[in-house]
Amino acid sequence: MKKFLPIIIVLVVLIGGYFLLSMNYQNSALVYKQEADKTWADVEGAYQRRNDLIGNLVNTVKGAADFEKSTLEAVVNARAKATSMNIDPSNMTAEQLEQFQQAQTGVSSALGRLLVTVEKYPDLKANQNFLKLQDELASTENQILTARTRFNEAVKVYNGYVLKMPNKFFLGSTYPERPFFKSEAGAEKAPEVEFNFS
């Protein structure tokens, strides 16, 4: 029995060391995961603020102008599609994030068409409620950009931690790599501004 005692001690130390290291890596990964989850919630909060403002904007426009029904419907439908998408941040895939982005791009596009069409209505352009909502939308778009940037920063730190070795060995598939927000297709080209209302 005495000749096996050193082997048993070495095994106990190795197994204990493995579990301590594993717990340390798991705890650190959990902190980075929580930060990425929190920043994702901030992104969703910024988009929710925009969706809430859109309802007020549509009602203000409806009440103040003999407005193109199809433009309003496009905004309402895009908003409904965007709000129906739910992503679990802990199981987020690149495909889910792309679908989420496409839905949000649809809202941005519909809003852009609405704001351009509004130019035809001088009474609406002078409406204080409409001007306030327009300012809040611009502020919200900046908040969305900031939230997305912070999310990408948190994901970079998280991915850097869970993908490097030996962390990846200790964490296994418990902490998968997370996707980043990417720019929309064609974002590298400057948009063409056109003021043709005929």
Short mmCIF file of C-alpha atoms in Angstrom, two decimals, residues 13 30 40 44 71 77 87 98 106 127 130 135 155 175 185 192 194-195:
data_model
loop_
_atom_site.label_atom_id
_atom_site.label_comp_id
_atom_site.label_asym_id
_atom_site.label_seq_id
_atom_site.Cartn_x
_atom_site.Cartn_y
_atom_site.Cartn_z
CA VAL A 13 -3.31 16.72 -6.70
CA LEU A 30 -19.46 33.42 -16.89
CA TRP A 40 -27.43 42.43 -25.98
CA GLU A 44 -32.87 45.18 -27.66
CA THR A 71 -46.25 54.15 -46.69
CA ASN A 77 -45.68 46.00 -40.97
CA ILE A 87 -33.21 35.93 -29.82
CA GLU A 98 -28.64 38.24 -39.56
CA GLY A 106 -36.72 46.87 -42.91
CA ASN A 127 -46.21 70.17 -36.11
CA PHE A 130 -43.86 65.48 -35.16
CA ASP A 135 -35.58 64.38 -32.93
CA VAL A 155 -18.54 39.79 -27.77
CA TYR A 175 -19.47 28.58 -23.94
CA ALA A 185 -25.03 44.96 -47.28
CA GLU A 192 -28.05 58.87 -52.94
CA GLU A 194 -33.02 62.70 -53.94
CA PHE A 195 -35.55 65.47 -53.41
#
